[in-house]
Tab-separated table of N, CA and C in Angstrom:
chain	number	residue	atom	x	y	z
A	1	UNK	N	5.473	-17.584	34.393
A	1	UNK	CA	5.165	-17.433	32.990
A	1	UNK	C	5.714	-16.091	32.506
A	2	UNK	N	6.262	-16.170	31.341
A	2	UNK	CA	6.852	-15.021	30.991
A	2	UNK	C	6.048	-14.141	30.207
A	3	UNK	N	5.551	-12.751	30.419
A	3	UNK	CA	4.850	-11.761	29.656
A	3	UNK	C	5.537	-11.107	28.589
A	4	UNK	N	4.583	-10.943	27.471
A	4	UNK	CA	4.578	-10.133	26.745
A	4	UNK	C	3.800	-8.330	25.947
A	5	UNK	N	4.747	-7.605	26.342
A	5	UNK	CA	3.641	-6.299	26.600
A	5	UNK	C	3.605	-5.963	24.741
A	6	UNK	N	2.700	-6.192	24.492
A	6	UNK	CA	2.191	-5.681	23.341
A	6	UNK	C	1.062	-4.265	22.850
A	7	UNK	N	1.561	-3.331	21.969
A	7	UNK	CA	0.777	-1.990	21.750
A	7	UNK	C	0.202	-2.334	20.204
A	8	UNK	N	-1.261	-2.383	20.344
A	8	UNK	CA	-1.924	-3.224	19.208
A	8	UNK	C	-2.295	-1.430	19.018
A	9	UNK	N	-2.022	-1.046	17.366
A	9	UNK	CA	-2.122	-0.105	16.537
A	9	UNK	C	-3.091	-0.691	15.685
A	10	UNK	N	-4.248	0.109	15.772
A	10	UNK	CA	-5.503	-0.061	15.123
A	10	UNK	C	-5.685	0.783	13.845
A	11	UNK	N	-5.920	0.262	12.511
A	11	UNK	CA	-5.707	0.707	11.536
A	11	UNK	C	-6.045	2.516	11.235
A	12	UNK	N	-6.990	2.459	12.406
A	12	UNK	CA	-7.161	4.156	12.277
A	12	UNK	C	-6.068	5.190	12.825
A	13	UNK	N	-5.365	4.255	13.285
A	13	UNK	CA	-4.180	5.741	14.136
A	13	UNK	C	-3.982	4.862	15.764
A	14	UNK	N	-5.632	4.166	15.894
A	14	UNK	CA	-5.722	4.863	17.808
A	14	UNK	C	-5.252	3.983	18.117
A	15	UNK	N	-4.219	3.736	19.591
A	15	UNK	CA	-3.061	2.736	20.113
A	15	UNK	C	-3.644	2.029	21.486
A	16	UNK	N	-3.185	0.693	21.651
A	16	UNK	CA	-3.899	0.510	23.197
A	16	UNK	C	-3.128	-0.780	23.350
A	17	UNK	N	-2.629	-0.545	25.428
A	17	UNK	CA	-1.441	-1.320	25.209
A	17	UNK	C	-2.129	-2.967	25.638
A	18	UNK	N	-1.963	-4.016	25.331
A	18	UNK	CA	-2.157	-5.455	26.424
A	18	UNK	C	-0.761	-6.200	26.223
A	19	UNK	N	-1.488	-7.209	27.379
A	19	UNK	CA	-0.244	-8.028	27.778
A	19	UNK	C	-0.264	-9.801	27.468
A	20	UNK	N	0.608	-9.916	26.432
A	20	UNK	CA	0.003	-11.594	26.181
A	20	UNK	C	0.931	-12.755	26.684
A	21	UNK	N	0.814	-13.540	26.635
A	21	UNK	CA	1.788	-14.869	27.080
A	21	UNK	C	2.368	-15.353	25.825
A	22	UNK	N	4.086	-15.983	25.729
A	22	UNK	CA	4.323	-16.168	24.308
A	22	UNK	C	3.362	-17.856	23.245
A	23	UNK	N	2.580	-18.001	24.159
A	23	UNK	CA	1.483	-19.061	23.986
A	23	UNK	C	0.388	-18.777	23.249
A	24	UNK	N	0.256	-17.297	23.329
A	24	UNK	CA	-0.919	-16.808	22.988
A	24	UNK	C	-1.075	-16.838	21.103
A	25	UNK	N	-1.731	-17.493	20.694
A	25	UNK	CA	-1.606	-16.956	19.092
A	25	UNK	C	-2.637	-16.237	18.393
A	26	UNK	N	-2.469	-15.763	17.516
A	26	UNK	CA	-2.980	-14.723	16.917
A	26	UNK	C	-4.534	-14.485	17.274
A	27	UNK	N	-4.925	-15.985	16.982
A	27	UNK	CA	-6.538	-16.158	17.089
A	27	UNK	C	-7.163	-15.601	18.584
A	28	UNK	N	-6.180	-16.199	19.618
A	28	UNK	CA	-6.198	-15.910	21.466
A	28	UNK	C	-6.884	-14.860	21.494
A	29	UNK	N	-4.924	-13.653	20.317
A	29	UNK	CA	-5.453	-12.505	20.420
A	29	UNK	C	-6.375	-11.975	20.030
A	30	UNK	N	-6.761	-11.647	18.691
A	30	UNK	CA	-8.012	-11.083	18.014
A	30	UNK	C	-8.879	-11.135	18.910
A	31	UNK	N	-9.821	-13.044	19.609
A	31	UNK	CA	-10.755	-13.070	20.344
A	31	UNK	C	-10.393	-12.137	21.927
A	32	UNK	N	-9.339	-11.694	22.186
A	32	UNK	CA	-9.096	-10.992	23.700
A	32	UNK	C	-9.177	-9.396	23.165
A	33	UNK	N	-8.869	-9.203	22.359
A	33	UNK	CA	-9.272	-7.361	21.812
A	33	UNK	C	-10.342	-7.177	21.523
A	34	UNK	N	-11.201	-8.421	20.504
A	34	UNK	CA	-12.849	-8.313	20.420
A	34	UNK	C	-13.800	-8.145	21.977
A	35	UNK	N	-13.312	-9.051	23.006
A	35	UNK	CA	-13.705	-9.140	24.139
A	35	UNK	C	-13.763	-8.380	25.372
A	36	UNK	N	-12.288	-7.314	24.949
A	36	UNK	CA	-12.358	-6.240	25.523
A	36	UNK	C	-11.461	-5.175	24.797
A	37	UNK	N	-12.726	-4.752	23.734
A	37	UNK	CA	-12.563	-3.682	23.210
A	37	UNK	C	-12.107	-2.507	23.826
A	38	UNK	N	-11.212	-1.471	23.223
A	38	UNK	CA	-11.024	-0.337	23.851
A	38	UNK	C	-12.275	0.228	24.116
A	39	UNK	N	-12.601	1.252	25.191
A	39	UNK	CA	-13.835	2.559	25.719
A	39	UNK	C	-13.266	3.587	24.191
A	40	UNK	N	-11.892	3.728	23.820
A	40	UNK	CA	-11.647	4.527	22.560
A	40	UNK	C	-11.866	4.130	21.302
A	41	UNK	N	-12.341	2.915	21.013
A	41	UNK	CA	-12.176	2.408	19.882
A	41	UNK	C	-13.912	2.348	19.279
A	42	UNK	N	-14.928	2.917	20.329
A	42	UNK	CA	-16.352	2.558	19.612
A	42	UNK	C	-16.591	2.738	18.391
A	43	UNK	N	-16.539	3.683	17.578
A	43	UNK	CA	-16.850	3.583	16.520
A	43	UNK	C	-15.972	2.550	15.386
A	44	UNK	N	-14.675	1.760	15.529
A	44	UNK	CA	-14.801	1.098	14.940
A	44	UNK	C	-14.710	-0.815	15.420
A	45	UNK	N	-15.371	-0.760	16.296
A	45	UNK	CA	-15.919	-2.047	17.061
A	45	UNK	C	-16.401	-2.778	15.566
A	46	UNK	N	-16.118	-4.051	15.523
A	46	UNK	CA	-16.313	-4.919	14.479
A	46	UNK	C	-17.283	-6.145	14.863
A	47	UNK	N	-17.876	-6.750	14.367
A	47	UNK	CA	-19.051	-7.524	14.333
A	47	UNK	C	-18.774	-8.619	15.246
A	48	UNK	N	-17.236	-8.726	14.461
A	48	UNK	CA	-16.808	-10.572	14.882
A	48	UNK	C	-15.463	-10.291	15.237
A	49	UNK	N	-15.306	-11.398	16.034
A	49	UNK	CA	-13.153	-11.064	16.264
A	49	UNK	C	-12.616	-12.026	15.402
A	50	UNK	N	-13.434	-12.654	14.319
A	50	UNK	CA	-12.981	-13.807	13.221
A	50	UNK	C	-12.702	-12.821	11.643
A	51	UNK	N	-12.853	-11.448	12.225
A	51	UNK	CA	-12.355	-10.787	11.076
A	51	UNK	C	-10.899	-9.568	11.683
A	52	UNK	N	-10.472	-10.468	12.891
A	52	UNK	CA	-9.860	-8.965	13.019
A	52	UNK	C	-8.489	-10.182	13.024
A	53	UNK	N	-7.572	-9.313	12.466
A	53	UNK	CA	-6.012	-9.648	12.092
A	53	UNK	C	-4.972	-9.126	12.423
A	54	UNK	N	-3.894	-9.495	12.542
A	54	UNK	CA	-2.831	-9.023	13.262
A	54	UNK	C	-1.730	-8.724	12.428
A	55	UNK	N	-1.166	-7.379	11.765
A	55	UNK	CA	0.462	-7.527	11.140
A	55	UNK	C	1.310	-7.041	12.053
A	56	UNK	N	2.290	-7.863	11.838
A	56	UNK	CA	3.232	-7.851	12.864
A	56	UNK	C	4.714	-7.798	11.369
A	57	UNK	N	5.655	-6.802	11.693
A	57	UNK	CA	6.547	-6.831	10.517
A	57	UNK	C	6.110	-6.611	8.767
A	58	UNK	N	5.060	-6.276	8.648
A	58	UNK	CA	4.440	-6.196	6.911
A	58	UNK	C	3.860	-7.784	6.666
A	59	UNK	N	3.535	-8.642	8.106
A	59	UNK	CA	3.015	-9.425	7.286
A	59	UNK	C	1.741	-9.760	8.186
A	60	UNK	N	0.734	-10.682	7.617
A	60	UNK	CA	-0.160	-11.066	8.592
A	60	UNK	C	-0.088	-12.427	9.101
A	61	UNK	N	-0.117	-12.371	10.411
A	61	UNK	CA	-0.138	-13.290	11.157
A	61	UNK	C	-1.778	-14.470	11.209
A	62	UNK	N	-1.195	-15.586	10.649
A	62	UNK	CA	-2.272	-16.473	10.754
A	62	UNK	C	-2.659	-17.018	11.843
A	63	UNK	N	-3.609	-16.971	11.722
A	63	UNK	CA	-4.425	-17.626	13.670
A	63	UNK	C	-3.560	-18.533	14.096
A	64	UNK	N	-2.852	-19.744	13.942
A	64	UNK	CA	-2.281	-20.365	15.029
A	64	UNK	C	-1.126	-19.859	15.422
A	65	UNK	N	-0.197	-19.097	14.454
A	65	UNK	CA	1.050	-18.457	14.735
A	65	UNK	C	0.648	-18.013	16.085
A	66	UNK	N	1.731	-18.551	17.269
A	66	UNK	CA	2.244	-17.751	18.503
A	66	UNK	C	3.040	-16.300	18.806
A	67	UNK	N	3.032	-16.108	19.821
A	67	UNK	CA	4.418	-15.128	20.058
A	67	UNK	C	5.449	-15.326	19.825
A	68	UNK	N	4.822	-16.460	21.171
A	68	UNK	CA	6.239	-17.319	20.901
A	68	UNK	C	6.889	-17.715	19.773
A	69	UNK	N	6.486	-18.030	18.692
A	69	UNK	CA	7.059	-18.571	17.599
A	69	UNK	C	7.434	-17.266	16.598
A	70	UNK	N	7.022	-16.075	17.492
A	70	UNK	CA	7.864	-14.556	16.458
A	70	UNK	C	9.216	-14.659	17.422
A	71	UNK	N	9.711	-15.187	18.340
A	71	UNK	CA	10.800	-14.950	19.031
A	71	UNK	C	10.853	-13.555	19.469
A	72	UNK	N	9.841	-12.910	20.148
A	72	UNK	CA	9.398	-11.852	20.448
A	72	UNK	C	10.463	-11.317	21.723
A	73	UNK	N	11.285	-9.926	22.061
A	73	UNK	CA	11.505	-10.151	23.270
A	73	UNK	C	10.616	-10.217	24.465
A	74	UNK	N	10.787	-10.964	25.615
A	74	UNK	CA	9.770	-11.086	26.215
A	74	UNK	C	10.070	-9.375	27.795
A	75	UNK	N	9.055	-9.165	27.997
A	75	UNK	CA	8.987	-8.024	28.781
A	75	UNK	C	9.319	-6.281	28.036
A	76	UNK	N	9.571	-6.496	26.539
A	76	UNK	CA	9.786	-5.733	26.001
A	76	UNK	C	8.030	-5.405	25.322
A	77	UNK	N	8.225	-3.958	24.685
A	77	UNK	CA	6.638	-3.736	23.779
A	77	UNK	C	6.912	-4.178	22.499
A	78	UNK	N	6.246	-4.955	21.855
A	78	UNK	CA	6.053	-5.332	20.315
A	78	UNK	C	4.809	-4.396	19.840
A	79	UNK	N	5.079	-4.063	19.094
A	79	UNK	CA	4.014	-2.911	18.013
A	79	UNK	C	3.686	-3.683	17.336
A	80	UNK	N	2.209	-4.012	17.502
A	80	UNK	CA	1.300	-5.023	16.205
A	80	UNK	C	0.931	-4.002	15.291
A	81	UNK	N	-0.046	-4.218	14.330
A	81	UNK	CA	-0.951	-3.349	13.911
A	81	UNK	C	-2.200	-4.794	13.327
A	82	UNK	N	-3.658	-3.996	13.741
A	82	UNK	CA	-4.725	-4.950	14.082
A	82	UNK	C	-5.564	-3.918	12.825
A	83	UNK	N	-6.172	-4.780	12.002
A	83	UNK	CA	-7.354	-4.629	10.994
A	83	UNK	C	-8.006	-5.224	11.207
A	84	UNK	N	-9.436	-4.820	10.233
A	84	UNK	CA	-10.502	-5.683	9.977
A	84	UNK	C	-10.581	-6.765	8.941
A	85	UNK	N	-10.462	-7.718	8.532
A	85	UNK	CA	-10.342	-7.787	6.943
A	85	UNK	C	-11.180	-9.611	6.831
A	86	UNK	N	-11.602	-9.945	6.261
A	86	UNK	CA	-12.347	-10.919	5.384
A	86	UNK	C	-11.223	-12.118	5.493
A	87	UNK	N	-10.492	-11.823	4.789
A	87	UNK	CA	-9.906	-13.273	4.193
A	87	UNK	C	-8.175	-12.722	4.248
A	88	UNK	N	-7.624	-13.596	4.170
A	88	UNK	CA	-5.974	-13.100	5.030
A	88	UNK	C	-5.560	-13.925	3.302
A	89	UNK	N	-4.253	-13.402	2.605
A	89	UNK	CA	-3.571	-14.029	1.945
A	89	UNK	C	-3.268	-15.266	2.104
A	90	UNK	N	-2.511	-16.430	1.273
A	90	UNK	CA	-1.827	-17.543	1.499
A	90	UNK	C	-0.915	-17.447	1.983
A	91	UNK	N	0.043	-17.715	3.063
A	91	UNK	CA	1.105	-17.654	3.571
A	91	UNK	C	2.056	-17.552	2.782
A	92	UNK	N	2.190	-18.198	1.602
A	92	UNK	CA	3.665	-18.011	0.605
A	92	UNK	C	3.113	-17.520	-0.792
A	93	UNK	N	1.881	-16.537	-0.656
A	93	UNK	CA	1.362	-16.073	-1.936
A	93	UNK	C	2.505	-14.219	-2.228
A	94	UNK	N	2.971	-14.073	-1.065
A	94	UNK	CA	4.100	-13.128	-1.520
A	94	UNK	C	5.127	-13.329	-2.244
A	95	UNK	N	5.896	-14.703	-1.502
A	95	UNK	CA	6.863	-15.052	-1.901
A	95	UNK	C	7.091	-15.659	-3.025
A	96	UNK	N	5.496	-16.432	-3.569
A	96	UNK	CA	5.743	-16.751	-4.689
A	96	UNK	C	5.979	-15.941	-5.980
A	97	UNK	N	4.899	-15.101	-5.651
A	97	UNK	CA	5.270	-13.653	-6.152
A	97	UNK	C	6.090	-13.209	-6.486
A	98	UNK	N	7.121	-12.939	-5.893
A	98	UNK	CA	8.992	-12.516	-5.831
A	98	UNK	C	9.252	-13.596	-6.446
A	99	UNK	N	9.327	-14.739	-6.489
A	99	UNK	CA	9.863	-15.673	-7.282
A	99	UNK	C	9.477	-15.287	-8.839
A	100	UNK	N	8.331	-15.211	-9.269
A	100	UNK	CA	7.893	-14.931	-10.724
A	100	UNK	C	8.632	-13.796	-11.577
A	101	UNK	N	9.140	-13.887	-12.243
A	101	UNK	CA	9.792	-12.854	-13.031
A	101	UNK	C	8.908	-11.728	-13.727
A	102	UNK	N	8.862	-10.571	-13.188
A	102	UNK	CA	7.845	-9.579	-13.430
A	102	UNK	C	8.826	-7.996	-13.771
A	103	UNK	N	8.581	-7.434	-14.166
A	103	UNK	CA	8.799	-5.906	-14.172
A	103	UNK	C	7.727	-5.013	-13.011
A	104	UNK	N	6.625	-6.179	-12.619
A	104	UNK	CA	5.509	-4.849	-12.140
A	104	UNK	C	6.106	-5.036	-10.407
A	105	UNK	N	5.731	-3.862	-9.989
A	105	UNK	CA	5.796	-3.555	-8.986
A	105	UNK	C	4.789	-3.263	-8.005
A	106	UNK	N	5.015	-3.869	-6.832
A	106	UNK	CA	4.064	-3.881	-6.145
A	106	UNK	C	4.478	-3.320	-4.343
A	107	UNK	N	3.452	-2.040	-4.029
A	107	UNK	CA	4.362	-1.395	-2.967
A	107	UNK	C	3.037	-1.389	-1.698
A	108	UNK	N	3.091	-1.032	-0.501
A	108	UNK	CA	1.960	-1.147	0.505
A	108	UNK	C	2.840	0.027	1.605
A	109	UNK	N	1.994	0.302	2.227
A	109	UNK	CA	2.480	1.758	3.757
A	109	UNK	C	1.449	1.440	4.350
A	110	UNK	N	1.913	1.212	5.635
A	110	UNK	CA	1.338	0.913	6.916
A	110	UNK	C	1.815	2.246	7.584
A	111	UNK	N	0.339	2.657	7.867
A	111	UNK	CA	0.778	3.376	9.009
A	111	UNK	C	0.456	3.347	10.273
């Protein structure tokens, strides 16, 4: 089986590395970081792992999305970044967005 080493960046700064299979999807993950939380991460330990989310590239990854299906390299590190959050956008509520003819602008920084 081929591994994937992934460094999940937690919205506060703090970094911690695991290792997933390209099978694994989003949901796998969330429930495997809830399950074994970092010893560094106590204070922001979250209730449920049904609120924790994954961006990968500026976008969020919906629970069934795989690795595999980011065409991830495999044995290489992928840099996630993992929040807390409620309710995840519509998958094409960006894009529709960009489609609409607007002047306003709309900007986001991940750090």
């Amino acid at each position: 089986m081929t591994l994937l080493w992934t460094t999940m960046k937690l919205f506060f700064g703090k970094t911690q590395d695991f290792t997933f299979s390209p099978n694994d999807s989003a949901t796998d993950i969330a429930k495997h970081v809830f399950d074994n939380w970092p010893a560094g991460w106590e204070e922001e330990r979250v209730s449920s792992p049904s609120i924790l989310r994954l961006i990968f590239q500026g976008r969020f990854l919906h629970g069934n999305v795989t690795l595999g299906a980011l065409k991830l390299p495999p044995g290489r590190t992928t840099v996630m970044h993992l929040v807390a959050r409620e309710t995840l956008p519509e998958p094409n509520s960006h894009g529709q967005r960009n489609r609409e003819k607007t002047t306003e602008s709309n900007c986001c920084l991940l750090l």
